[in-house]
Short mmCIF file of C-alpha atoms in Angstrom, two decimals:
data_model
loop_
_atom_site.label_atom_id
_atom_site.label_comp_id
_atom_site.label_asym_id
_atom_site.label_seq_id
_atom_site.Cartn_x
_atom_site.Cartn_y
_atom_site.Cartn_z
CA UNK A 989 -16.29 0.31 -38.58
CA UNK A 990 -18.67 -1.43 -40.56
CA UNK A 991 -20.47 0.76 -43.04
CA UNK A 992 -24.20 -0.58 -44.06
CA UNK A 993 -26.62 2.07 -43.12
CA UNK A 994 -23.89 5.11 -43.58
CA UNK A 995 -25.67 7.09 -40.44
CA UNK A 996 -23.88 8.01 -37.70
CA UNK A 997 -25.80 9.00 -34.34
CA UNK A 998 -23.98 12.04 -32.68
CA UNK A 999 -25.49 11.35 -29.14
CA UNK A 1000 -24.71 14.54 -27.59
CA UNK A 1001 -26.63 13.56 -24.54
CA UNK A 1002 -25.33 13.84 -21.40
CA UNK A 1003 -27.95 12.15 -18.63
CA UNK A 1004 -26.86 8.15 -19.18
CA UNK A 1005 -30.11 6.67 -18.86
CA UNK A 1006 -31.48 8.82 -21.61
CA UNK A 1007 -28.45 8.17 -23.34
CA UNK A 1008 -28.88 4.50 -23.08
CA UNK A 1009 -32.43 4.43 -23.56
CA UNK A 1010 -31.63 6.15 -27.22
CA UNK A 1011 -29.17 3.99 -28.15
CA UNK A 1012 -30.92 0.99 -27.58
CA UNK A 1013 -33.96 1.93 -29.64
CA UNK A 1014 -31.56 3.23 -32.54
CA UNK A 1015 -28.63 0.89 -32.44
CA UNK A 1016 -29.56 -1.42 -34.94
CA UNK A 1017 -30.23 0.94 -37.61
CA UNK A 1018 -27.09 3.39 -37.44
CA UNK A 1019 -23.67 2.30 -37.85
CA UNK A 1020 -22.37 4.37 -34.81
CA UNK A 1021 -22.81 6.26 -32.33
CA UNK A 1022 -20.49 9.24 -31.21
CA UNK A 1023 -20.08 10.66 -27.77
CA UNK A 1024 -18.46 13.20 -26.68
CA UNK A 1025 -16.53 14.63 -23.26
CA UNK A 1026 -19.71 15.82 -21.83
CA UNK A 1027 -20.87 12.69 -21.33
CA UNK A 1028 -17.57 11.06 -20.26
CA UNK A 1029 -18.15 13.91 -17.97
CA UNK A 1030 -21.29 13.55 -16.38
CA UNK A 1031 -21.46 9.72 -16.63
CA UNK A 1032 -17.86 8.55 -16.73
CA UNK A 1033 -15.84 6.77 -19.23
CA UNK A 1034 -17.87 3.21 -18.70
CA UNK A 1035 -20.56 4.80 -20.66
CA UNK A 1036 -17.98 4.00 -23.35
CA UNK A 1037 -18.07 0.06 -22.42
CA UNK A 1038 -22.05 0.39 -22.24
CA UNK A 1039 -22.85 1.92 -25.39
CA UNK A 1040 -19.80 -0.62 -26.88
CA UNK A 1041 -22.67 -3.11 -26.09
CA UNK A 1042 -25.24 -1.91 -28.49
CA UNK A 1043 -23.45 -0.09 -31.41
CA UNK A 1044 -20.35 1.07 -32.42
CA UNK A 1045 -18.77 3.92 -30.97
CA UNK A 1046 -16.80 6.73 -32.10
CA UNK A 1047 -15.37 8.97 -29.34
CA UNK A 1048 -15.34 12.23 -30.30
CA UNK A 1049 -12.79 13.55 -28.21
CA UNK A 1050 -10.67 15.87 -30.68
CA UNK A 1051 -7.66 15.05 -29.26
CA UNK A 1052 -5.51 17.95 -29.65
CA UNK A 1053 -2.16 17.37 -27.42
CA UNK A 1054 1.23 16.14 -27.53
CA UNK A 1055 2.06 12.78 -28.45
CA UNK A 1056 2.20 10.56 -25.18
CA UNK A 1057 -0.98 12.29 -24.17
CA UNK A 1058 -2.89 11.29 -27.46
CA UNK A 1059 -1.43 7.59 -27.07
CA UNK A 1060 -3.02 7.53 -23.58
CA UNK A 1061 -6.32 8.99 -24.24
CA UNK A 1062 -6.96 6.52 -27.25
CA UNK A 1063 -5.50 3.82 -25.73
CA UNK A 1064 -7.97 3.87 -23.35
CA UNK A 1065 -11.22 4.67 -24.74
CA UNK A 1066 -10.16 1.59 -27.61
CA UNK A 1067 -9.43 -0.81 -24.55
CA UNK A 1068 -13.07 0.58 -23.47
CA UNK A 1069 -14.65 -0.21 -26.76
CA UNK A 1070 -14.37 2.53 -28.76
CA UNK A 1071 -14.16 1.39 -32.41
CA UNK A 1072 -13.13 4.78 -33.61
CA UNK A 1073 -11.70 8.36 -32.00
CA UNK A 1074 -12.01 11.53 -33.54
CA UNK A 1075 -8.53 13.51 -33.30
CA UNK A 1076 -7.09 16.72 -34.61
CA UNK A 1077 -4.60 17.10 -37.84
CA UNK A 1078 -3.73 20.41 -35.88
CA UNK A 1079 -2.08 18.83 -33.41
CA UNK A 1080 0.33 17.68 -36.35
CA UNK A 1081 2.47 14.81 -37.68
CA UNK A 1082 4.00 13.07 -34.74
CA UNK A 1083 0.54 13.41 -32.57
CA UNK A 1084 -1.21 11.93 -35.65
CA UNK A 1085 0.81 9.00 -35.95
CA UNK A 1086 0.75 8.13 -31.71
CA UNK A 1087 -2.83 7.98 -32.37
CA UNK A 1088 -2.76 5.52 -35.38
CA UNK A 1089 -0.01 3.77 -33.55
CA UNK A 1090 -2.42 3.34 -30.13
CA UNK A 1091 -5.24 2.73 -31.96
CA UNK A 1092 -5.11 -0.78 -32.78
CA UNK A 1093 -7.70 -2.24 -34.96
CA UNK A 1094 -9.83 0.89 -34.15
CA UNK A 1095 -9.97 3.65 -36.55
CA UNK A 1096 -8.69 7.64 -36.33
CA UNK A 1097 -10.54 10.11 -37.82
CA UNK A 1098 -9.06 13.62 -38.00
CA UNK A 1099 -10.59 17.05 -37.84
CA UNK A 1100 -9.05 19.51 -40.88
CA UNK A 1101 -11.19 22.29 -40.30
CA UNK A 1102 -14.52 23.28 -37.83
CA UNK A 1103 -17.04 24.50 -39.44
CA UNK A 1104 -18.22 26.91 -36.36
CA UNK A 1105 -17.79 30.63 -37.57
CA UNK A 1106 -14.42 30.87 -35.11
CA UNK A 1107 -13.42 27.79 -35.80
CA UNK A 1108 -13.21 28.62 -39.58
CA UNK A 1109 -10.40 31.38 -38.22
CA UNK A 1110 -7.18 29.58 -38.18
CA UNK A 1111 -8.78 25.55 -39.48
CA UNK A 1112 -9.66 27.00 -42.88
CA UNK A 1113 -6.55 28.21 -44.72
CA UNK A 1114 -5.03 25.05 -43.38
CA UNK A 1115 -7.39 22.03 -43.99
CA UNK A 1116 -5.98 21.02 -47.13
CA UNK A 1117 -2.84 20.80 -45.71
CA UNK A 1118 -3.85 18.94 -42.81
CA UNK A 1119 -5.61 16.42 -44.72
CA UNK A 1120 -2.57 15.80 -46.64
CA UNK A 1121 -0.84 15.42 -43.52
CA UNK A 1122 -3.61 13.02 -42.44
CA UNK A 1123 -3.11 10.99 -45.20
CA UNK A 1124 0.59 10.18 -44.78
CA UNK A 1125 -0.12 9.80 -41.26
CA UNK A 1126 -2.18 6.84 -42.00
CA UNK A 1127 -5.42 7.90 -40.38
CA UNK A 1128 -8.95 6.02 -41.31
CA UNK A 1129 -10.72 8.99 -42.50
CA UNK A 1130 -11.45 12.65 -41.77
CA UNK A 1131 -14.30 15.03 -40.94
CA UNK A 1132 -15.99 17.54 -42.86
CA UNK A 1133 -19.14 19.97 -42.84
CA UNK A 1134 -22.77 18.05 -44.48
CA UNK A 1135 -23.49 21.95 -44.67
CA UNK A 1136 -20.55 22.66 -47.56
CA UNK A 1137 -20.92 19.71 -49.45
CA UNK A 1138 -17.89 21.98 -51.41
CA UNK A 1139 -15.83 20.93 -48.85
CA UNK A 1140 -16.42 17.35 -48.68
CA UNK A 1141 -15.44 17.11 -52.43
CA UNK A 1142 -12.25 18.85 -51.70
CA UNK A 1143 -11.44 16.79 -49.01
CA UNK A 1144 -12.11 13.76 -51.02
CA UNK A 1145 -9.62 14.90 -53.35
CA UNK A 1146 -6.97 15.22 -51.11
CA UNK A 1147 -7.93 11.91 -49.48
CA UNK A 1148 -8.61 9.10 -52.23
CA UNK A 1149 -10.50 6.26 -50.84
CA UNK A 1150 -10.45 7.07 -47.09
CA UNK A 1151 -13.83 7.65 -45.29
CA UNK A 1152 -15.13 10.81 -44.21
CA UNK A 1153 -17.39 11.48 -41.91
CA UNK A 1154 -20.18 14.32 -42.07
CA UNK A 1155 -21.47 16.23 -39.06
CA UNK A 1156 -24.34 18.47 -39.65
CA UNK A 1157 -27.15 16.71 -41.02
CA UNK A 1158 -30.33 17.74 -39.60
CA UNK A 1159 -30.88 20.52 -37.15
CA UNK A 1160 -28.29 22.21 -38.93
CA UNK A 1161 -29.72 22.48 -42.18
CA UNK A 1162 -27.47 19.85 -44.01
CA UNK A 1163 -29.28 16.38 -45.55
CA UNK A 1164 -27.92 13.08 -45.35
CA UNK A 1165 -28.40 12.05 -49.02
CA UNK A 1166 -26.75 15.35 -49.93
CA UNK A 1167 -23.67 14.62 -48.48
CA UNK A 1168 -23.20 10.62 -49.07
CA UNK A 1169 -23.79 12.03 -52.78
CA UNK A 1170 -21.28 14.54 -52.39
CA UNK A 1171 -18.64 12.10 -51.16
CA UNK A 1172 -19.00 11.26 -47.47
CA UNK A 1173 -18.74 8.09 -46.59
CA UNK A 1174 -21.09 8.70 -42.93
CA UNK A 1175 -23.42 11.17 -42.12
CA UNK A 1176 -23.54 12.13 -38.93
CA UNK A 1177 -27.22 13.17 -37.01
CA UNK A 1178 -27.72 14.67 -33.97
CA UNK A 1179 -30.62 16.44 -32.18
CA UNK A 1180 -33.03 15.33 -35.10
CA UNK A 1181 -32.38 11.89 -33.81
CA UNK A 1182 -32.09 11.81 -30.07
CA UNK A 1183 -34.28 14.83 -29.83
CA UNK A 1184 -37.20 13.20 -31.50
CA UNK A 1185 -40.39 12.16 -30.12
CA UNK A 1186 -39.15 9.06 -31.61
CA UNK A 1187 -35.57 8.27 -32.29
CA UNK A 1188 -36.30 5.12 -33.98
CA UNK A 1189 -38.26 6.37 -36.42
CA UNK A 1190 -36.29 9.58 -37.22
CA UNK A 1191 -33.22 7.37 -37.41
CA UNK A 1192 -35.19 5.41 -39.87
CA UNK A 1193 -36.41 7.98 -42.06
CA UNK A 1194 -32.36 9.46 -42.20
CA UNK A 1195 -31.08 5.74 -43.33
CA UNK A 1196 -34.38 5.59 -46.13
CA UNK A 1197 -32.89 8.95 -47.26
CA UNK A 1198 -29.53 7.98 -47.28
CA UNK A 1199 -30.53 4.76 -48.67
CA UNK A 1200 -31.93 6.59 -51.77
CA UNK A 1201 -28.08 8.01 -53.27
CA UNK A 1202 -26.64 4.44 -52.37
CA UNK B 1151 -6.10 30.78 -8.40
CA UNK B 1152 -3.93 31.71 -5.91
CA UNK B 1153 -0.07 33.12 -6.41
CA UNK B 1154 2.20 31.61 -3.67
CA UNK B 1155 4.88 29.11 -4.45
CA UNK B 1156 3.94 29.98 -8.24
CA UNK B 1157 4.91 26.14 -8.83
CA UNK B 1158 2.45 24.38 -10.38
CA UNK B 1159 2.04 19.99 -10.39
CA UNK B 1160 1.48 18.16 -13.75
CA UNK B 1161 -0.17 15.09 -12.44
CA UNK B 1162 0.50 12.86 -15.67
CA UNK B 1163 -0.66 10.23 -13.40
CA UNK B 1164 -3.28 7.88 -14.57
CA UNK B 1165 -3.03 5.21 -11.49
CA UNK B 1166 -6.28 6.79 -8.81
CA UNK B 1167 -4.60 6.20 -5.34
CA UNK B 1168 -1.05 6.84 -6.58
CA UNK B 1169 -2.08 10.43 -7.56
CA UNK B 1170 -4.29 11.39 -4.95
CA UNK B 1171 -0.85 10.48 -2.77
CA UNK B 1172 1.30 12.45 -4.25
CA UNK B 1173 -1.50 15.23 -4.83
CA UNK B 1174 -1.49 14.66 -0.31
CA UNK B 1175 2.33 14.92 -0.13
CA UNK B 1176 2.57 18.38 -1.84
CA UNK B 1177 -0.64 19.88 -2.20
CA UNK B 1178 0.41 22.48 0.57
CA UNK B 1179 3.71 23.01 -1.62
CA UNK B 1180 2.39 23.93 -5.23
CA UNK B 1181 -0.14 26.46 -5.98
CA UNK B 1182 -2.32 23.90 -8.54
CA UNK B 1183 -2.02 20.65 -10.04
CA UNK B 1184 -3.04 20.20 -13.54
CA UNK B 1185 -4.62 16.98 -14.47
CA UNK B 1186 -5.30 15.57 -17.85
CA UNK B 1187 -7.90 13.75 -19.84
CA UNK B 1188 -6.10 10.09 -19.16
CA UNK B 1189 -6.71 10.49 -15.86
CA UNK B 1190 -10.50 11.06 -15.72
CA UNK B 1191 -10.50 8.11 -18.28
CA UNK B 1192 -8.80 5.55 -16.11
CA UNK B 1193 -10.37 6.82 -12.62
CA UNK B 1194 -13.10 8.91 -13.15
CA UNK B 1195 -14.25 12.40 -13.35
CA UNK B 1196 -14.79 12.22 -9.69
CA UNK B 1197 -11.09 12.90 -9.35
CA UNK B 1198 -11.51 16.33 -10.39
CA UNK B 1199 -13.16 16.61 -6.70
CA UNK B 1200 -11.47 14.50 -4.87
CA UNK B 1201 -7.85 16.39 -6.33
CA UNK B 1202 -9.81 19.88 -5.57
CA UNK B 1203 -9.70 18.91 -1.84
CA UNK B 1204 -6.33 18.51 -1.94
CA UNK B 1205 -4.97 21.23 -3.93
CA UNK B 1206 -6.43 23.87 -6.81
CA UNK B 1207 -6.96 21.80 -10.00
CA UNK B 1208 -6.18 22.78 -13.57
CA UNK B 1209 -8.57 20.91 -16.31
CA UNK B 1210 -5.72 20.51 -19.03
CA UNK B 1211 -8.83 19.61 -21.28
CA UNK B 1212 -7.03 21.06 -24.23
CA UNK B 1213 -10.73 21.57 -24.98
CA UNK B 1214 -10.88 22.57 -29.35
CA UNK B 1215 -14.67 22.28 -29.78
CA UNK B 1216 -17.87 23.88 -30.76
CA UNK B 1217 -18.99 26.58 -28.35
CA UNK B 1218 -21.89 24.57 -26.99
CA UNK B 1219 -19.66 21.47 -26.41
CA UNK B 1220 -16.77 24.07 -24.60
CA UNK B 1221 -19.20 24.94 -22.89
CA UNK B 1222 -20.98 21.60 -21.67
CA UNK B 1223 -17.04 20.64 -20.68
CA UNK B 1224 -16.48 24.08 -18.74
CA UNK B 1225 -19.44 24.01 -17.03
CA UNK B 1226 -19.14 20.51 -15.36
CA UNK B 1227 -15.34 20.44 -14.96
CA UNK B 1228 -16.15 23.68 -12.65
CA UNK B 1229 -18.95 22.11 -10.80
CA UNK B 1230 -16.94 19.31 -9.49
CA UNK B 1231 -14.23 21.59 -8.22
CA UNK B 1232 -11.77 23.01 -11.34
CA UNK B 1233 -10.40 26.03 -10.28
CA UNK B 1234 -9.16 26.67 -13.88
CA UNK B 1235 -9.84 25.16 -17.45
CA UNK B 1236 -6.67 24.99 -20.47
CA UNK B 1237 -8.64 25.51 -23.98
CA UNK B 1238 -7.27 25.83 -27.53
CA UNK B 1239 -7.49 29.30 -28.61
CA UNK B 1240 -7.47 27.50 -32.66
CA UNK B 1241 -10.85 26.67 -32.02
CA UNK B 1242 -11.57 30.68 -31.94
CA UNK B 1243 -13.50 33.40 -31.09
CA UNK B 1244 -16.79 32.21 -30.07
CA UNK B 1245 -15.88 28.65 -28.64
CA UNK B 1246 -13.27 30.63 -26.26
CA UNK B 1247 -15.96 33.29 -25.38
CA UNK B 1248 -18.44 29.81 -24.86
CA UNK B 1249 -15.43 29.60 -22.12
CA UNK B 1250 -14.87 32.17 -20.56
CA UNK B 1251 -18.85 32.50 -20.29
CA UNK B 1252 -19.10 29.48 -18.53
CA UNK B 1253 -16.45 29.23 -16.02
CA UNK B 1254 -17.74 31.58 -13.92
CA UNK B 1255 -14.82 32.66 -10.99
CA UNK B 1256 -12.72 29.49 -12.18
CA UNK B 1257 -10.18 30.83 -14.87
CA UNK B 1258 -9.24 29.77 -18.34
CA UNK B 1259 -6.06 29.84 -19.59
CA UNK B 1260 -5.78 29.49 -23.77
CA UNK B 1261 -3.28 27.42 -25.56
CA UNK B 1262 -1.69 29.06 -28.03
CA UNK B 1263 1.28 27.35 -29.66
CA UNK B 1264 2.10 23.86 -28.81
CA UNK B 1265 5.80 23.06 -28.10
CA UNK B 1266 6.33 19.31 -29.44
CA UNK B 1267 7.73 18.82 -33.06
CA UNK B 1268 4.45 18.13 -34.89
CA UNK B 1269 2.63 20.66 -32.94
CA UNK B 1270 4.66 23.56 -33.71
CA UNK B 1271 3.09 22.85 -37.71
CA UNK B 1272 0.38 24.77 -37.66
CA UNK B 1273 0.17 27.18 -33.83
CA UNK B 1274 3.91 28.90 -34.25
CA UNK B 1275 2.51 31.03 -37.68
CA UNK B 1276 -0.44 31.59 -35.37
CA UNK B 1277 1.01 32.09 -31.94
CA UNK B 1278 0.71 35.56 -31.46
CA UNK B 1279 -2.72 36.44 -32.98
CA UNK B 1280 -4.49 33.91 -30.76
CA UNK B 1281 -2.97 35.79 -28.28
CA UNK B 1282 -4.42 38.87 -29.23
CA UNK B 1283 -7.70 37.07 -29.98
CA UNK B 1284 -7.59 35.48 -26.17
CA UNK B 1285 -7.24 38.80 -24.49
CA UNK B 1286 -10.20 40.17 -26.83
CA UNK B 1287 -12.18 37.11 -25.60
CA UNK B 1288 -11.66 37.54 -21.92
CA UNK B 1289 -9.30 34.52 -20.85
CA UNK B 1290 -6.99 34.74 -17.81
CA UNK B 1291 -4.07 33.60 -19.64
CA UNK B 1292 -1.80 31.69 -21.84
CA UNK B 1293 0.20 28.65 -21.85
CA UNK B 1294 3.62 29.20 -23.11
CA UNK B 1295 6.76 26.81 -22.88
CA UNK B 1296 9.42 26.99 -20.63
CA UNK B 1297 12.26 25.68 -22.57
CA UNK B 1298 11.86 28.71 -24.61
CA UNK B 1299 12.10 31.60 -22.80
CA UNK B 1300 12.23 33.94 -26.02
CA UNK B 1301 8.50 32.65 -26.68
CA UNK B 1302 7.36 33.37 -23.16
CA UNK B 1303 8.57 36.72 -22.99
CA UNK B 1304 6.90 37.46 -27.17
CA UNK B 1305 3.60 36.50 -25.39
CA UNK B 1306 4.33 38.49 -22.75
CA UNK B 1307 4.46 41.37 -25.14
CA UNK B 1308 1.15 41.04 -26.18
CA UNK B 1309 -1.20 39.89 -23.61
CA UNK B 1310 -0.04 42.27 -20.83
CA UNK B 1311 -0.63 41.72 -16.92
CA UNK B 1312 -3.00 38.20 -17.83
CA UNK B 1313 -1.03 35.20 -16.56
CA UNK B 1314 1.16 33.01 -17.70
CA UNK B 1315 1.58 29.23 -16.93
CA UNK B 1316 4.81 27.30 -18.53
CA UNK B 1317 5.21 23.62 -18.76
CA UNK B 1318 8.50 21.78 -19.76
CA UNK B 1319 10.06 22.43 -16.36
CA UNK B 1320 12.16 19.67 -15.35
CA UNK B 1321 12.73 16.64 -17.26
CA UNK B 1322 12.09 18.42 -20.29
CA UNK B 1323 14.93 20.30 -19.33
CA UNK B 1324 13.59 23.88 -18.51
CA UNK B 1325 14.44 25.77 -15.33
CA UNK B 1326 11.49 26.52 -13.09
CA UNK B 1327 13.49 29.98 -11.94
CA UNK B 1328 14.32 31.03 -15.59
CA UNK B 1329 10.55 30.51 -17.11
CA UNK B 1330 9.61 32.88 -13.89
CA UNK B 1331 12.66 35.54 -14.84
CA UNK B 1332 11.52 35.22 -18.38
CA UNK B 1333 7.78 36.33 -17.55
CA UNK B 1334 5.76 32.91 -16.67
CA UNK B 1335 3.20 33.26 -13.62
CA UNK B 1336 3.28 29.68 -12.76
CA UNK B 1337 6.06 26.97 -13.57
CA UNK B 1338 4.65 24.05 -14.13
CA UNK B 1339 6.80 20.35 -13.25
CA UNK B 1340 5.50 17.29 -13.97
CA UNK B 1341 7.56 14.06 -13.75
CA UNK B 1342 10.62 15.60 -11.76
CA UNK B 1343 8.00 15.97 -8.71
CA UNK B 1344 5.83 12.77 -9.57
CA UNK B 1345 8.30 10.36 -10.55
CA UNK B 1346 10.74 11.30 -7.73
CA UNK B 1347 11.33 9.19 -4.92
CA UNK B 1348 10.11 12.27 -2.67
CA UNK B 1349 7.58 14.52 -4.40
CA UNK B 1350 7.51 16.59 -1.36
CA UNK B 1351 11.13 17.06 -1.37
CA UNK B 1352 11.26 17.66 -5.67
CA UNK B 1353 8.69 19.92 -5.05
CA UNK B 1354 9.98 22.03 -2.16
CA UNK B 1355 13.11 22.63 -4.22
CA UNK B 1356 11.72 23.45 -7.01
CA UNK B 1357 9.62 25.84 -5.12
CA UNK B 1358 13.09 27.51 -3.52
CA UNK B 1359 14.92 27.87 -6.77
CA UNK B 1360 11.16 29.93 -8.13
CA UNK B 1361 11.66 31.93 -4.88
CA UNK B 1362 15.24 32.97 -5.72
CA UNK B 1363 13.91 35.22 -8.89
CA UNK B 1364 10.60 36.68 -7.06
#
């Protein structure tokens, strides 16, 4: 995935034509944009192919099964045109590695914790762990909070030079140029983006921030 | 979902026609048939409906999200025709609640340990306290594997009279009659019926040897 803007787009979306229409206006300043089930959904999985055509995608599918099942799911969304898929470390070792394995030239990025209050309950103690396992699985990079900019620096530890993507920015109170600074190698925006009166110019003003720590 | 044959299809199918054939040829047979994410990315989510004419469907999502997201996939998977939706209990308290909420009379049944190798990492410490924490939320019951009967019957301890569904019947070498005697609700075989020459016939005897134990 290339990285020039560092901004992701988390197009959680799910009527295609306003998905489309967003993309289009924003897909030559962010580096990706990620979709997620609810859009495979509502759409289907050629919204993959279609938004292929006017940015990088990332499928956020947090992949979480055993290992045939992974190798299928990515498979498919990279023969689609996915250029990345989001997976979980929880799912452990072998799962991890059918997922580097299917991906191809695409890249896996793996979940090591949620930073939803729940999802804090049994990701947490764990997410060091996980990334370590992440590591020696050979994924691309990993996810972690914009919000606890703590935890992207201990992730980075763990991980040396791989990227990390972080969710967050925005709406939920985290900023971009906080968490390039703090290590990420993305940040990912959601409803400040396609929620705005105008996507192109919020997506603007995120990259101008980012563009500031670079 | 309904408790008859108590067998239950894995359609690890990801060819359209091929599925919806076998889903014809022993629909009447099993009491669901549990599909996966591979096949809604090779044919569609309109196979959720076209399956749910055919038989009861099971959304093996796997979903391990943020509530909102759980709930976006809940919500739709039930509106074409799911009958019942598999989660990840590790994503915790609020994202299975953001399930439960939204499936309205279709049921959701939490993962809470996952049987391969890699998976067994970080659910077996966990197993039996997202058990407890799926009963507090209000699912309808837990996925536990048939090849080990000891860990069917240790869920059984804890989440009472909810239900029970057990892959790994089959070709994975459990016994469809034993994961019954051992506490599981529903059986569930996947390539032994799909990958036999007859489905109907694999699927009728697995059905007999359930009804030998009930």
């Amino acid at each position: 995935m290339k990285m020039d803007s560092r901004l992701v787009l988390a197009l959680d979306e799910t009527d295609g034509e306003k998905a489309l229409r967003i993309a289009e206006s924003v897909g030559d300043i962010v580096d990706a944009i990620k979709i997620n089930w609810p859009l495979v959904l509502s759409e289907g999985p050629q919204m993959i192919t279609r938004l292929s055509e006017l940015s990088e995608v990332i499928c956020d599918f947090k992949v979480a099964d055993i290992p045939n099942t992974v190798r299928l799911i990515v498979e498919n969304s990279v023969s689609r045109g996915a250029s990345a898929i989001i997976v979980h470390a929880f799912a452990g070792d072998d799962s991890l590695r059918a997922a580097v394995e299917a991906s191809g030239d695409a890249e896996v990025y793996a979940v090591t914790e949620m930073s939803h209050p729940g999802g804090r309950m049994f990701t947490a103690p764990n997410a060091e762990d996980m990334a370590r396992l992440g590591v020696e699985c050979g994924v691309d990079g990993f996810i972690a909070p914009a919000t606890r900019p703590d935890r992207i620096a201990a992730i980075r530890e763990v991980i040396g030079d791989l990227k990390i993507l972080s969710p967050g920015v925005g709406a939920q109170g985290g900023k971009a140029s906080d968490a390039i600074s703090a290590g990420a190698t993305y940040a990912i925006v959601g409803r400040a983006i396609y929620g705005a009166e105008d996507p192109r110019a919020a997506a603007r003003a995120f990259a101008e921030d980012i563009r500031t720590v670079l």
